[in-house]
XYZ file of N, CA and C in Angstrom:
528
model
N 49.960 16.610 182.645
C 49.029 17.513 181.993
C 47.617 17.138 182.434
N 46.820 18.130 182.856
C 45.464 17.840 183.326
C 44.553 17.517 182.162
N 43.416 16.903 182.486
C 42.450 16.520 181.451
C 41.898 17.740 180.734
N 41.978 18.926 181.348
C 41.435 20.134 180.740
C 42.481 20.948 179.989
N 43.654 20.403 179.796
C 44.701 21.101 179.065
C 44.809 20.514 177.664
N 44.692 21.384 176.676
C 44.813 20.968 175.285
C 46.289 21.010 174.883
N 46.665 20.116 174.015
C 48.030 20.073 173.522
C 48.021 20.368 172.019
N 48.693 21.436 171.641
C 48.756 21.847 170.237
C 50.210 21.984 169.813
N 50.431 21.916 168.518
C 51.744 22.226 167.986
C 51.599 23.323 166.947
N 52.655 24.097 166.811
C 52.634 25.273 165.940
C 53.847 25.271 165.032
N 53.585 25.638 163.792
C 54.662 25.800 162.811
C 54.511 27.169 162.180
N 55.625 27.804 161.920
C 55.640 29.089 161.239
C 56.025 28.838 159.779
N 55.187 29.305 158.872
C 55.398 29.095 157.435
C 55.498 30.453 156.751
N 56.560 30.655 155.998
C 56.723 31.904 155.254
C 55.733 31.946 154.096
N 55.073 33.084 153.927
C 54.119 33.272 152.828
C 54.392 34.629 152.178
N 53.799 34.888 151.014
C 53.983 36.187 150.365
C 53.412 37.362 151.169
N 52.571 37.076 152.173
C 51.961 38.163 152.944
C 52.360 38.111 154.423
N 53.461 37.482 154.691
C 53.978 37.433 156.052
C 54.060 36.021 156.585
N 54.771 35.880 157.679
C 54.913 34.570 158.307
C 53.587 34.149 158.933
N 53.135 32.965 158.557
C 51.851 32.431 158.995
C 52.099 31.426 160.117
N 51.331 31.569 161.200
C 51.407 30.641 162.325
C 50.280 29.634 162.195
N 50.645 28.368 162.123
C 49.692 27.284 161.900
C 49.663 26.429 163.165
N 48.480 26.317 163.774
C 48.331 25.575 165.026
C 47.428 24.371 164.774
N 47.917 23.192 165.127
C 47.157 21.949 164.929
C 47.146 21.149 166.224
N 46.205 20.214 166.292
C 46.126 19.358 167.478
C 46.784 18.010 167.207
N 46.733 17.139 168.173
C 47.373 15.825 168.064
C 46.703 14.933 167.023
N 45.477 15.260 166.620
C 44.772 14.487 165.590
C 44.961 15.108 164.204
N 45.904 16.026 164.084
C 46.227 16.704 162.823
C 45.050 17.490 162.260
N 44.285 18.115 163.157
C 43.223 19.035 162.745
C 43.727 20.453 162.975
N 43.483 21.299 162.013
C 43.871 22.697 162.124
C 43.001 23.359 163.182
N 43.612 23.990 164.168
C 42.879 24.639 165.264
C 42.908 26.152 165.157
N 43.985 26.697 164.615
C 44.097 28.150 164.478
C 45.116 28.459 163.399
N 44.937 29.610 162.807
C 45.867 30.079 161.791
C 45.897 31.592 161.901
N 47.067 32.137 162.017
C 47.202 33.579 162.157
C 48.543 34.033 161.613
N 48.931 35.231 162.029
C 50.122 35.863 161.475
C 51.112 36.155 162.582
N 52.397 35.938 162.303
C 53.444 36.111 163.307
C 53.465 37.543 163.848
N 53.189 38.530 162.998
C 53.194 39.908 163.471
C 51.969 40.236 164.323
N 51.022 39.298 164.391
C 49.818 39.454 165.214
C 49.684 38.281 166.188
N 50.821 37.790 166.652
C 50.854 36.613 167.534
C 49.975 36.801 168.763
N 49.959 37.977 169.328
C 49.163 38.211 170.541
C 47.678 37.992 170.268
N 47.195 38.388 169.096
C 45.795 38.157 168.725
C 45.499 36.660 168.668
N 46.403 35.914 168.047
C 46.244 34.463 167.955
C 46.236 33.836 169.350
N 47.131 34.279 170.208
C 47.175 33.747 171.575
C 45.869 34.031 172.321
N 45.327 35.247 172.153
C 44.050 35.579 172.804
C 42.931 34.675 172.309
N 42.910 34.393 171.005
C 41.888 33.495 170.460
C 42.016 32.094 171.061
N 43.230 31.611 171.173
C 43.436 30.277 171.737
C 43.006 30.222 173.201
N 43.370 31.228 173.976
C 42.971 31.276 175.386
C 41.456 31.356 175.501
N 40.844 32.187 174.677
C 39.390 32.346 174.719
C 38.662 31.044 174.405
N 39.177 30.261 173.462
C 38.516 29.024 173.062
C 38.843 27.840 173.932
N 40.086 27.765 174.355
C 40.550 26.534 174.992
C 41.014 26.701 176.431
N 41.137 27.917 176.907
C 41.604 28.108 178.275
C 43.027 27.615 178.426
N 43.193 26.488 179.067
C 44.527 25.915 179.278
C 44.971 25.129 178.049
N 46.138 25.474 177.569
C 46.697 24.715 176.449
C 48.212 24.772 176.515
N 48.795 23.773 175.904
C 50.242 23.701 175.782
C 50.550 23.808 174.299
N 51.441 24.710 173.936
C 51.784 24.954 172.537
C 53.258 24.646 172.346
N 53.532 23.658 171.471
C 54.908 23.280 171.163
C 55.247 23.703 169.748
N 56.467 24.100 169.557
C 56.939 24.438 168.220
C 57.389 23.148 167.539
N 56.600 22.714 166.577
C 56.964 21.533 165.784
C 56.126 21.555 164.516
N 56.568 20.874 163.483
C 55.833 20.903 162.213
C 54.412 20.348 162.347
N 53.511 20.971 161.598
C 52.159 20.433 161.489
C 52.194 19.314 160.461
N 51.084 18.638 160.266
C 51.062 17.515 159.329
C 51.385 17.977 157.912
N 51.914 17.053 157.152
C 52.215 17.331 155.745
C 50.958 17.737 154.991
N 49.838 17.112 155.314
C 48.578 17.436 154.622
C 48.186 18.891 154.850
N 48.300 19.367 156.089
C 47.957 20.769 156.370
C 48.942 21.697 155.672
N 50.242 21.466 155.869
C 51.259 22.325 155.273
C 51.132 22.352 153.757
N 51.037 21.169 153.138
C 50.956 21.119 151.676
C 49.679 21.766 151.150
N 48.571 21.605 151.874
C 47.319 22.242 151.462
C 47.437 23.757 151.471
N 48.017 24.294 152.531
C 48.192 25.753 152.620
C 49.150 26.266 151.543
N 50.266 25.576 151.359
C 51.231 26.014 150.351
C 50.651 25.911 148.943
N 49.892 24.865 148.672
C 49.273 24.724 147.353
C 48.272 25.852 147.109
N 47.487 26.199 148.125
C 46.554 27.327 147.999
C 47.332 28.597 147.649
N 48.413 28.845 148.363
C 49.196 30.056 148.126
C 49.858 30.053 146.755
N 50.038 28.868 146.173
C 50.607 28.773 144.827
C 49.537 28.832 143.744
N 48.266 28.937 144.139
C 47.194 29.099 143.161
C 46.237 27.941 143.031
N 46.484 26.839 143.725
C 45.544 25.707 143.698
C 44.533 25.945 144.827
N 43.531 26.742 144.521
C 42.642 27.287 145.543
C 41.844 26.241 146.303
N 41.526 25.133 145.650
C 40.716 24.115 146.327
C 41.539 23.221 147.252
N 42.843 23.446 147.324
C 43.700 22.608 148.166
C 43.367 22.740 149.654
N 42.778 23.862 150.047
C 42.443 24.048 151.462
C 41.137 23.352 151.848
N 40.361 22.941 150.860
C 39.051 22.343 151.141
C 39.152 21.041 151.930
N 40.231 20.317 151.751
C 40.376 19.010 152.406
C 41.059 19.098 153.770
N 41.492 20.290 154.164
C 42.184 20.417 155.449
C 41.156 20.262 156.575
N 41.359 19.275 157.448
C 40.420 19.097 158.566
C 40.617 20.197 159.605
N 39.504 20.731 160.101
C 39.561 21.790 161.096
C 38.751 21.415 162.332
N 39.129 22.011 163.429
C 38.353 21.947 164.664
C 38.406 23.352 165.231
N 37.271 24.041 165.178
C 37.264 25.462 165.490
C 36.907 25.819 166.915
N 36.248 24.918 167.645
C 35.711 25.328 168.933
C 34.589 26.327 168.667
N 34.293 27.190 169.617
C 33.283 28.220 169.429
C 31.877 27.751 169.764
N 30.943 28.691 169.699
C 29.544 28.393 169.985
C 28.916 27.648 168.815
N 27.732 27.130 169.026
C 27.015 26.436 167.947
C 26.809 27.385 166.769
N 26.389 28.627 167.047
C 26.167 29.589 165.968
C 27.474 29.899 165.241
N 28.548 30.158 165.987
C 29.831 30.444 165.348
C 30.269 29.293 164.456
N 30.188 28.072 164.981
C 30.604 26.913 164.177
C 29.768 26.797 162.911
N 28.473 27.099 162.989
C 27.637 27.008 161.785
C 28.049 28.071 160.768
N 28.372 29.271 161.236
C 28.845 30.325 160.327
C 30.156 29.886 159.686
N 31.079 29.384 160.492
C 32.385 28.992 159.952
C 32.266 27.829 158.972
N 31.378 26.898 159.230
C 31.161 25.797 158.281
C 30.620 26.327 156.960
N 29.687 27.267 157.037
C 29.111 27.831 155.813
C 30.117 28.706 155.051
N 31.005 29.362 155.776
C 32.046 30.146 155.096
C 32.871 29.253 154.181
N 33.115 28.042 154.603
C 33.915 27.118 153.789
C 33.192 26.723 152.509
N 31.913 27.016 152.423
C 31.136 26.679 151.220
C 31.077 27.823 150.213
N 31.624 28.971 150.559
C 31.706 30.069 149.590
C 32.840 29.733 148.634
N 32.548 29.637 147.346
C 33.601 29.257 146.394
C 34.757 30.266 146.368
N 35.957 29.761 146.200
C 37.133 30.619 146.080
C 36.911 31.614 144.957
N 37.361 32.835 145.182
C 37.213 33.877 144.181
C 35.867 34.566 144.221
N 35.008 34.145 145.129
C 33.675 34.727 145.263
C 33.635 35.570 146.522
N 32.966 36.699 146.448
C 32.723 37.494 147.649
C 31.221 37.651 147.813
N 30.812 37.917 149.040
C 29.412 38.231 149.292
C 29.333 39.145 150.499
N 28.266 39.908 150.542
C 28.094 40.817 151.669
C 27.676 40.024 152.901
N 27.854 40.647 154.045
C 27.429 40.028 155.297
C 25.924 39.758 155.262
N 25.151 40.700 154.722
C 23.694 40.537 154.652
C 23.324 39.372 153.739
N 23.968 39.277 152.588
C 23.678 38.161 151.674
C 24.065 36.827 152.308
N 25.169 36.829 153.035
C 25.601 35.602 153.705
C 24.607 35.211 154.793
N 24.171 36.192 155.582
C 23.196 35.909 156.641
C 21.914 35.323 156.036
N 21.467 35.881 154.919
C 20.283 35.342 154.246
C 20.556 33.937 153.729
N 21.723 33.715 153.195
C 22.086 32.399 152.650
C 22.037 31.310 153.717
N 22.400 31.649 154.955
C 22.388 30.639 156.010
C 21.041 30.599 156.736
N 20.059 31.311 156.197
C 18.713 31.271 156.771
C 18.531 32.143 157.994
N 19.417 33.107 158.193
C 19.340 34.013 159.350
C 19.439 35.468 158.870
N 18.499 35.932 158.029
C 18.634 37.252 157.410
C 18.721 38.422 158.383
N 18.224 38.257 159.592
C 18.278 39.351 160.566
C 19.518 39.281 161.447
N 20.348 38.295 161.226
C 21.524 38.083 162.077
C 22.803 38.640 161.461
N 22.696 39.742 160.733
C 23.872 40.290 160.052
C 24.974 40.641 161.046
N 24.624 41.307 162.138
C 25.643 41.681 163.129
C 26.258 40.439 163.781
N 25.420 39.451 164.090
C 25.928 38.215 164.698
C 26.871 37.503 163.735
N 26.526 37.509 162.449
C 27.414 36.922 161.439
C 28.741 37.676 161.421
N 28.667 39.006 161.497
C 29.878 39.811 161.520
C 30.761 39.491 162.717
N 30.135 39.335 163.883
C 30.909 38.991 165.083
C 31.516 37.592 164.965
N 30.749 36.633 164.466
C 31.278 35.276 164.286
C 32.424 35.291 163.277
N 32.262 36.045 162.204
C 33.302 36.132 161.187
C 34.582 36.709 161.798
N 34.424 37.742 162.620
C 35.575 38.371 163.265
C 36.259 37.474 164.283
N 35.524 36.512 164.822
C 36.087 35.603 165.822
C 36.639 34.320 165.203
N 36.604 34.222 163.887
C 37.088 33.029 163.189
C 38.551 32.764 163.547
N 38.856 31.600 164.105
C 40.232 31.310 164.500
C 41.113 30.785 163.373
N 40.511 30.489 162.223
C 41.271 29.823 161.164
C 41.107 30.591 159.847
N 41.838 31.706 159.740
C 41.732 32.477 158.504
C 42.186 31.623 157.314
N 41.885 32.067 156.151
C 42.182 31.437 154.861
C 41.391 30.138 154.682
N 41.601 29.147 155.536
C 40.913 27.857 155.379
C 39.421 28.004 155.668
N 39.093 28.777 156.680
C 37.708 29.209 156.908
C 37.715 30.639 156.377
N 37.322 30.816 155.108
C 37.642 32.029 154.353
C 36.800 33.263 154.703
N 37.047 33.802 155.884
C 36.331 34.999 156.323
C 36.648 36.196 155.426
N 37.744 36.139 154.685
C 38.108 37.244 153.793
C 37.122 37.403 152.639
N 36.284 36.408 152.400
C 35.341 36.475 151.285
C 34.077 37.271 151.615
N 33.911 37.698 152.866
C 32.782 38.556 153.219
C 33.225 40.007 153.155
N 32.388 40.819 152.494
C 32.710 42.230 152.280
C 31.496 43.084 152.654
N 31.694 44.386 152.667
C 30.612 45.307 152.973
C 29.538 45.292 151.890
N 28.357 45.752 152.257
C 27.225 45.787 151.320
C 27.533 46.619 150.083
N 28.402 47.632 150.233
C 28.755 48.487 149.102
C 29.968 47.971 148.329
N 30.411 46.759 148.667
C 31.550 46.163 147.982
C 32.888 46.515 148.606
N 32.874 47.297 149.671
C 34.128 47.700 150.310
C 34.689 46.569 151.173
N 35.993 46.620 151.335
C 36.630 45.674 152.244
C 36.372 46.166 153.656
N 35.910 45.268 154.497
C 35.661 45.614 155.889
C 36.396 44.622 156.761
N 36.699 45.019 157.961
C 37.393 44.240 158.955
C 37.976 42.906 158.556
N 39.230 42.731 158.880
C 39.901 41.455 158.705
C 40.967 41.395 159.776
N 40.953 40.337 160.586
C 41.873 40.212 161.710
C 43.333 40.281 161.320
N 43.654 39.929 160.092
C 45.033 39.978 159.618
C 45.383 41.297 158.955
N 44.418 42.225 158.913
C 44.622 43.522 158.280
C 44.057 43.550 156.867
N 43.545 44.710 156.479
C 42.924 44.847 155.156
C 43.890 44.601 153.999
N 45.180 44.956 154.103
C 46.091 44.624 152.989
C 46.152 43.111 152.724
N 46.126 42.309 153.776
C 46.134 40.854 153.570
C 44.809 40.401 152.960
N 43.708 40.969 153.397
C 42.408 40.610 152.825
C 42.410 40.921 151.331
N 42.898 42.098 150.966
C 42.977 42.490 149.547
C 43.854 41.498 148.794
N 45.006 41.132 149.361
C 45.909 40.205 148.698
C 45.220 38.869 148.464
N 44.532 38.341 149.479
C 43.854 37.044 149.348
C 42.785 37.084 148.259
N 41.995 38.143 148.231
C 40.959 38.256 147.196
C 41.581 38.392 145.808
N 42.626 39.213 145.691
C 43.319 39.361 144.404
C 43.972 38.046 143.985
N 44.564 37.344 144.944
C 45.199 36.048 144.678
C 44.188 35.053 144.115
N 43.019 34.977 144.741
C 41.987 34.038 144.278
C 41.498 34.429 142.887
N 41.304 35.726 142.661
C 40.855 36.173 141.343
C 41.904 35.860 140.278
N 43.163 36.148 140.585
C 44.245 35.899 139.621
C 44.373 34.407 139.318
N 44.252 33.585 140.339
C 44.369 32.122 140.138
C 43.253 31.602 139.247
N 42.155 32.331 139.221
C 41.045 31.935 138.352
C 41.057 32.706 137.042
N 42.109 33.486 136.837
C 42.277 34.196 135.575
C 41.359 35.383 135.387
N 40.980 36.032 136.473
C 40.131 37.210 136.331
C 40.567 38.269 137.336
N 40.154 39.469 137.093
C 40.465 40.578 137.998
C 39.215 40.971 138.750
N 39.404 41.425 139.995
C 38.253 41.944 140.748
C 38.488 43.397 141.065
């Protein structure tokens, strides 16, 4: 394997909203998370970020798996401790880091988020970075919504975005 080839492992985990593909590296950092029915999208993201990579089918770390399963069972903060390595540009990484600081069960508009990160005129750039997020759920891009409160773009599909938002609200004992 050349020095420029990344080695990842992937596990498929059944969830209430479809089979989830979990990709981690040799240091047990989450590198990508997507959906089996959208495998081609996940593959494109991996190629775009890493170029050459080797993907083996094998279980991810217990910490990653248990964190994701606990989140899906309603322990929303279980994903906070999952280590991630996203790749991406400096701006993208800063957006993705800040997304992890939006509390579970909270939504905000792209404009409010851009202002929150000190880039109020970068709404479109925030939208593009959000759309390029390789690690859905753990980097909670589903928490950004349209200025009018509407659900807008989600790489896993709007029904999954709705489910995730409803799941977080229900786990906190409230309806949205």
